[in-house]
PDB file of C-alpha atoms in Angstrom:
ATOM      1  CA  GLN A   1      28.423   2.027 -12.040  1.00 88.00           C
ATOM      2  CA  VAL A   2      25.125   0.802 -11.181  1.00 95.00           C
ATOM      3  CA  GLN A   3      23.841  -2.398 -12.876  1.00 96.00           C
ATOM      4  CA  LEU A   4      20.536  -4.218 -12.783  1.00 97.00           C
ATOM      5  CA  MET A   5      20.323  -8.016 -13.866  1.00 95.00           C
ATOM      6  CA  GLU A   6      17.084 -10.036 -14.666  1.00 95.00           C
ATOM      7  CA  SER A   7      16.240 -13.363 -14.576  1.00 94.00           C
ATOM      8  CA  GLY A   8      13.510 -15.406 -14.893  1.00 96.00           C
ATOM      9  CA  GLY A   9      12.238 -15.287 -18.201  1.00 94.00           C
ATOM     10  CA  GLY A  10      11.219 -18.040 -20.475  1.00 97.00           C
ATOM     11  CA  LEU A  11       8.147 -19.806 -22.200  1.00 98.00           C
ATOM     12  CA  VAL A  12       5.394 -20.730 -20.468  1.00 98.00           C
ATOM     13  CA  GLN A  13       1.705 -22.064 -21.109  1.00 98.00           C
ATOM     14  CA  PRO A  14      -1.597 -19.877 -21.049  1.00 98.00           C
ATOM     15  CA  GLY A  15      -2.152 -20.594 -17.005  1.00 98.00           C
ATOM     16  CA  GLY A  16       1.490 -21.238 -15.579  1.00 98.00           C
ATOM     17  CA  SER A  17       3.720 -19.023 -13.162  1.00 98.00           C
ATOM     18  CA  LEU A  18       6.930 -17.538 -14.048  1.00 98.00           C
ATOM     19  CA  ARG A  19       9.189 -15.710 -11.332  1.00 98.00           C
ATOM     20  CA  LEU A  20      11.367 -12.439 -12.308  1.00 98.00           C
ATOM     21  CA  SER A  21      14.427 -11.755 -10.158  1.00 98.00           C
ATOM     22  CA  CYS A  22      16.466  -8.521 -10.901  1.00 98.00           C
ATOM     23  CA  ALA A  23      19.744  -7.560  -8.353  1.00 98.00           C
ATOM     24  CA  ALA A  24      20.613  -4.404  -7.906  1.00 97.00           C
ATOM     25  CA  SER A  25      24.367  -4.078  -7.914  1.00 96.00           C
ATOM     26  CA  GLY A  26      27.196  -1.591  -7.373  1.00 95.00           C
ATOM     27  CA  SER A  27      27.935   2.102  -6.278  1.00 93.00           C
ATOM     28  CA  ILE A  28      24.808   1.877  -4.120  1.00 95.00           C
ATOM     29  CA  PHE A  29      24.075   4.794  -1.139  1.00 93.00           C
ATOM     30  CA  SER A  30      20.077   3.321  -1.704  1.00 94.00           C
ATOM     31  CA  ILE A  31      17.464   2.334  -3.423  1.00 96.00           C
ATOM     32  CA  ASN A  32      13.841   3.966  -3.789  1.00 95.00           C
ATOM     33  CA  ALA A  33      10.912   2.559  -5.382  1.00 97.00           C
ATOM     34  CA  MET A  34      11.772  -0.835  -8.004  1.00 98.00           C
ATOM     35  CA  GLY A  35       9.919  -1.652 -10.152  1.00 98.00           C
ATOM     36  CA  TRP A  36       8.777  -3.952 -13.559  1.00 98.00           C
ATOM     37  CA  TYR A  37       7.942  -2.284 -17.110  1.00 98.00           C
ATOM     38  CA  ARG A  38       7.147  -4.435 -19.913  1.00 98.00           C
ATOM     39  CA  GLN A  39       7.009  -3.822 -24.091  1.00 98.00           C
ATOM     40  CA  ALA A  40       4.858  -5.945 -26.232  1.00 96.00           C
ATOM     41  CA  PRO A  41       5.860  -5.912 -30.211  1.00 92.00           C
ATOM     42  CA  GLY A  42       4.883  -2.749 -31.504  1.00 94.00           C
ATOM     43  CA  LYS A  43       3.495  -1.810 -28.130  1.00 96.00           C
ATOM     44  CA  GLU A  44       4.632   1.313 -25.714  1.00 97.00           C
ATOM     45  CA  ARG A  45       6.514   0.520 -22.626  1.00 97.00           C
ATOM     46  CA  GLU A  46       4.029   0.162 -19.394  1.00 98.00           C
ATOM     47  CA  LEU A  47       4.157  -0.684 -15.623  1.00 98.00           C
ATOM     48  CA  VAL A  48       3.480  -3.652 -14.339  1.00 98.00           C
ATOM     49  CA  ALA A  49       3.916  -2.929 -10.479  1.00 98.00           C
ATOM     50  CA  ALA A  50       5.776  -1.009  -8.477  1.00 98.00           C
ATOM     51  CA  ILE A  51       7.093  -0.998  -4.652  1.00 98.00           C
ATOM     52  CA  THR A  52       8.621   1.099  -2.909  1.00 97.00           C
ATOM     53  CA  ARG A  53      11.110   0.856  -0.027  1.00 95.00           C
ATOM     54  CA  ASP A  54       8.397   0.942   2.972  1.00 95.00           C
ATOM     55  CA  GLY A  55       6.631  -2.377   0.666  1.00 95.00           C
ATOM     56  CA  ASN A  56       3.537  -0.677  -0.727  1.00 97.00           C
ATOM     57  CA  THR A  57       2.615  -1.564  -4.049  1.00 98.00           C
ATOM     58  CA  ASN A  58       0.606  -0.358  -7.041  1.00 97.00           C
ATOM     59  CA  TYR A  59      -0.240  -2.832  -9.966  1.00 98.00           C
ATOM     60  CA  ALA A  60      -1.762  -1.939 -13.624  1.00 98.00           C
ATOM     61  CA  ASP A  61      -5.220  -3.486 -13.741  1.00 98.00           C
ATOM     62  CA  SER A  62      -4.851  -5.911 -16.474  1.00 97.00           C
ATOM     63  CA  VAL A  63      -1.827  -7.733 -14.099  1.00 98.00           C
ATOM     64  CA  LYS A  64      -4.050  -7.048 -10.830  1.00 98.00           C
ATOM     65  CA  GLY A  65      -4.697 -10.388  -8.378  1.00 97.00           C
ATOM     66  CA  ARG A  66      -2.446 -12.030 -10.764  1.00 98.00           C
ATOM     67  CA  PHE A  67       1.568 -10.849 -10.241  1.00 98.00           C
ATOM     68  CA  THR A  68       3.184 -10.003  -7.124  1.00 98.00           C
ATOM     69  CA  ILE A  69       5.656  -7.923  -6.546  1.00 98.00           C
ATOM     70  CA  SER A  70       7.779  -8.227  -4.062  1.00 98.00           C
ATOM     71  CA  ARG A  71      11.380  -7.223  -2.713  1.00 97.00           C
ATOM     72  CA  ASP A  72      14.622  -7.869  -0.255  1.00 97.00           C
ATOM     73  CA  ASN A  73      15.790  -4.573   0.390  1.00 96.00           C
ATOM     74  CA  ALA A  74      19.225  -6.489   2.203  1.00 96.00           C
ATOM     75  CA  LYS A  75      19.784  -7.889  -1.157  1.00 97.00           C
ATOM     76  CA  ASN A  76      19.012  -5.353  -3.399  1.00 97.00           C
ATOM     77  CA  THR A  77      16.681  -7.459  -5.023  1.00 98.00           C
ATOM     78  CA  VAL A  78      13.312  -6.897  -6.724  1.00 98.00           C
ATOM     79  CA  TYR A  79      11.153 -10.447  -7.448  1.00 98.00           C
ATOM     80  CA  LEU A  80       7.864 -10.658  -9.695  1.00 98.00           C
ATOM     81  CA  GLN A  81       5.583 -13.299  -9.330  1.00 98.00           C
ATOM     82  CA  MET A  82       3.684 -14.174 -12.435  1.00 98.00           C
ATOM     83  CA  ASN A  83       0.330 -16.843 -11.818  1.00 98.00           C
ATOM     84  CA  SER A  84      -2.307 -17.065 -14.479  1.00 98.00           C
ATOM     85  CA  LEU A  85      -0.668 -16.226 -17.066  1.00 98.00           C
ATOM     86  CA  LYS A  86      -2.327 -15.241 -20.359  1.00 98.00           C
ATOM     87  CA  PRO A  87      -0.939 -15.371 -23.926  1.00 97.00           C
ATOM     88  CA  GLU A  88      -1.210 -10.814 -24.060  1.00 97.00           C
ATOM     89  CA  ASP A  89       1.510 -10.898 -21.095  1.00 98.00           C
ATOM     90  CA  THR A  90       3.484 -11.991 -23.362  1.00 98.00           C
ATOM     91  CA  ALA A  91       6.315  -9.283 -23.807  1.00 98.00           C
ATOM     92  CA  VAL A  92      10.070  -7.971 -22.491  1.00 98.00           C
ATOM     93  CA  TYR A  93      10.331  -7.572 -18.722  1.00 98.00           C
ATOM     94  CA  TYR A  94      12.496  -4.606 -17.451  1.00 98.00           C
ATOM     95  CA  CYS A  95      13.311  -4.006 -14.105  1.00 98.00           C
ATOM     96  CA  ASN A  96      13.706  -0.535 -13.171  1.00 98.00           C
ATOM     97  CA  ALA A  97      14.919   0.993 -10.196  1.00 98.00           C
ATOM     98  CA  HIS A  98      15.887   4.406  -8.094  1.00 97.00           C
ATOM     99  CA  ILE A  99      18.911   4.231  -7.201  1.00 96.00           C
ATOM    100  CA  THR A 100      20.990   7.380  -4.627  1.00 94.00           C
ATOM    101  CA  THR A 101      24.333   6.448  -5.166  1.00 93.00           C
ATOM    102  CA  TRP A 102      27.552   6.727  -3.392  1.00 89.00           C
ATOM    103  CA  ARG A 103      28.568  10.038  -4.422  1.00 88.00           C
ATOM    104  CA  ILE A 104      25.015  11.240  -3.527  1.00 85.00           C
ATOM    105  CA  VAL A 105      23.509  10.818  -7.408  1.00 89.00           C
ATOM    106  CA  SER A 106      19.856   9.899  -7.989  1.00 90.00           C
ATOM    107  CA  GLY A 107      18.897   8.670 -11.567  1.00 94.00           C
ATOM    108  CA  ASP A 108      16.718   6.334 -12.924  1.00 96.00           C
ATOM    109  CA  TYR A 109      18.350   2.307 -13.352  1.00 97.00           C
ATOM    110  CA  TRP A 110      17.074  -0.036 -16.170  1.00 97.00           C
ATOM    111  CA  GLY A 111      18.043  -3.654 -16.530  1.00 97.00           C
ATOM    112  CA  GLN A 112      19.052  -5.204 -19.532  1.00 96.00           C
ATOM    113  CA  GLY A 113      15.128  -6.677 -20.319  1.00 96.00           C
ATOM    114  CA  THR A 114      14.041 -11.011 -20.025  1.00 97.00           C
ATOM    115  CA  GLN A 115      11.708 -11.887 -22.239  1.00 98.00           C
ATOM    116  CA  VAL A 116       8.878 -13.495 -21.270  1.00 98.00           C
ATOM    117  CA  THR A 117       6.009 -15.648 -23.741  1.00 98.00           C
ATOM    118  CA  VAL A 118       3.302 -17.345 -22.679  1.00 98.00           C
ATOM    119  CA  SER A 119       2.317 -19.395 -25.790  1.00 97.00           C
ATOM    120  CA  ALA A 120       0.860 -23.374 -26.112  1.00 95.00           C
TER     121      ALA A 120
END
């Protein structure tokens, strides 16, 4: 059993900052790529940022220069620092991780989602 637990969402004014965290727990042998996705009302889920185990990152064009993804492999945790937030960043943010369990079964796991609302 593997679980991803997110935290850090909330309401923030335009130009403000938030930091999301996502901790993986359970029967984890190794975690490969980790990432954050978001889904706004009426839109499809989209990739925001991803990071490999070695620390290589990629970002959606819409967040480059404003968001930073990082991870702590010892804690099985991924972070998303969001600065200069805009109303269009409003969405439910989901953590994703590609995990290999102790039974050597690999798959994608998702968190439950955390709401981020950017509004004056």
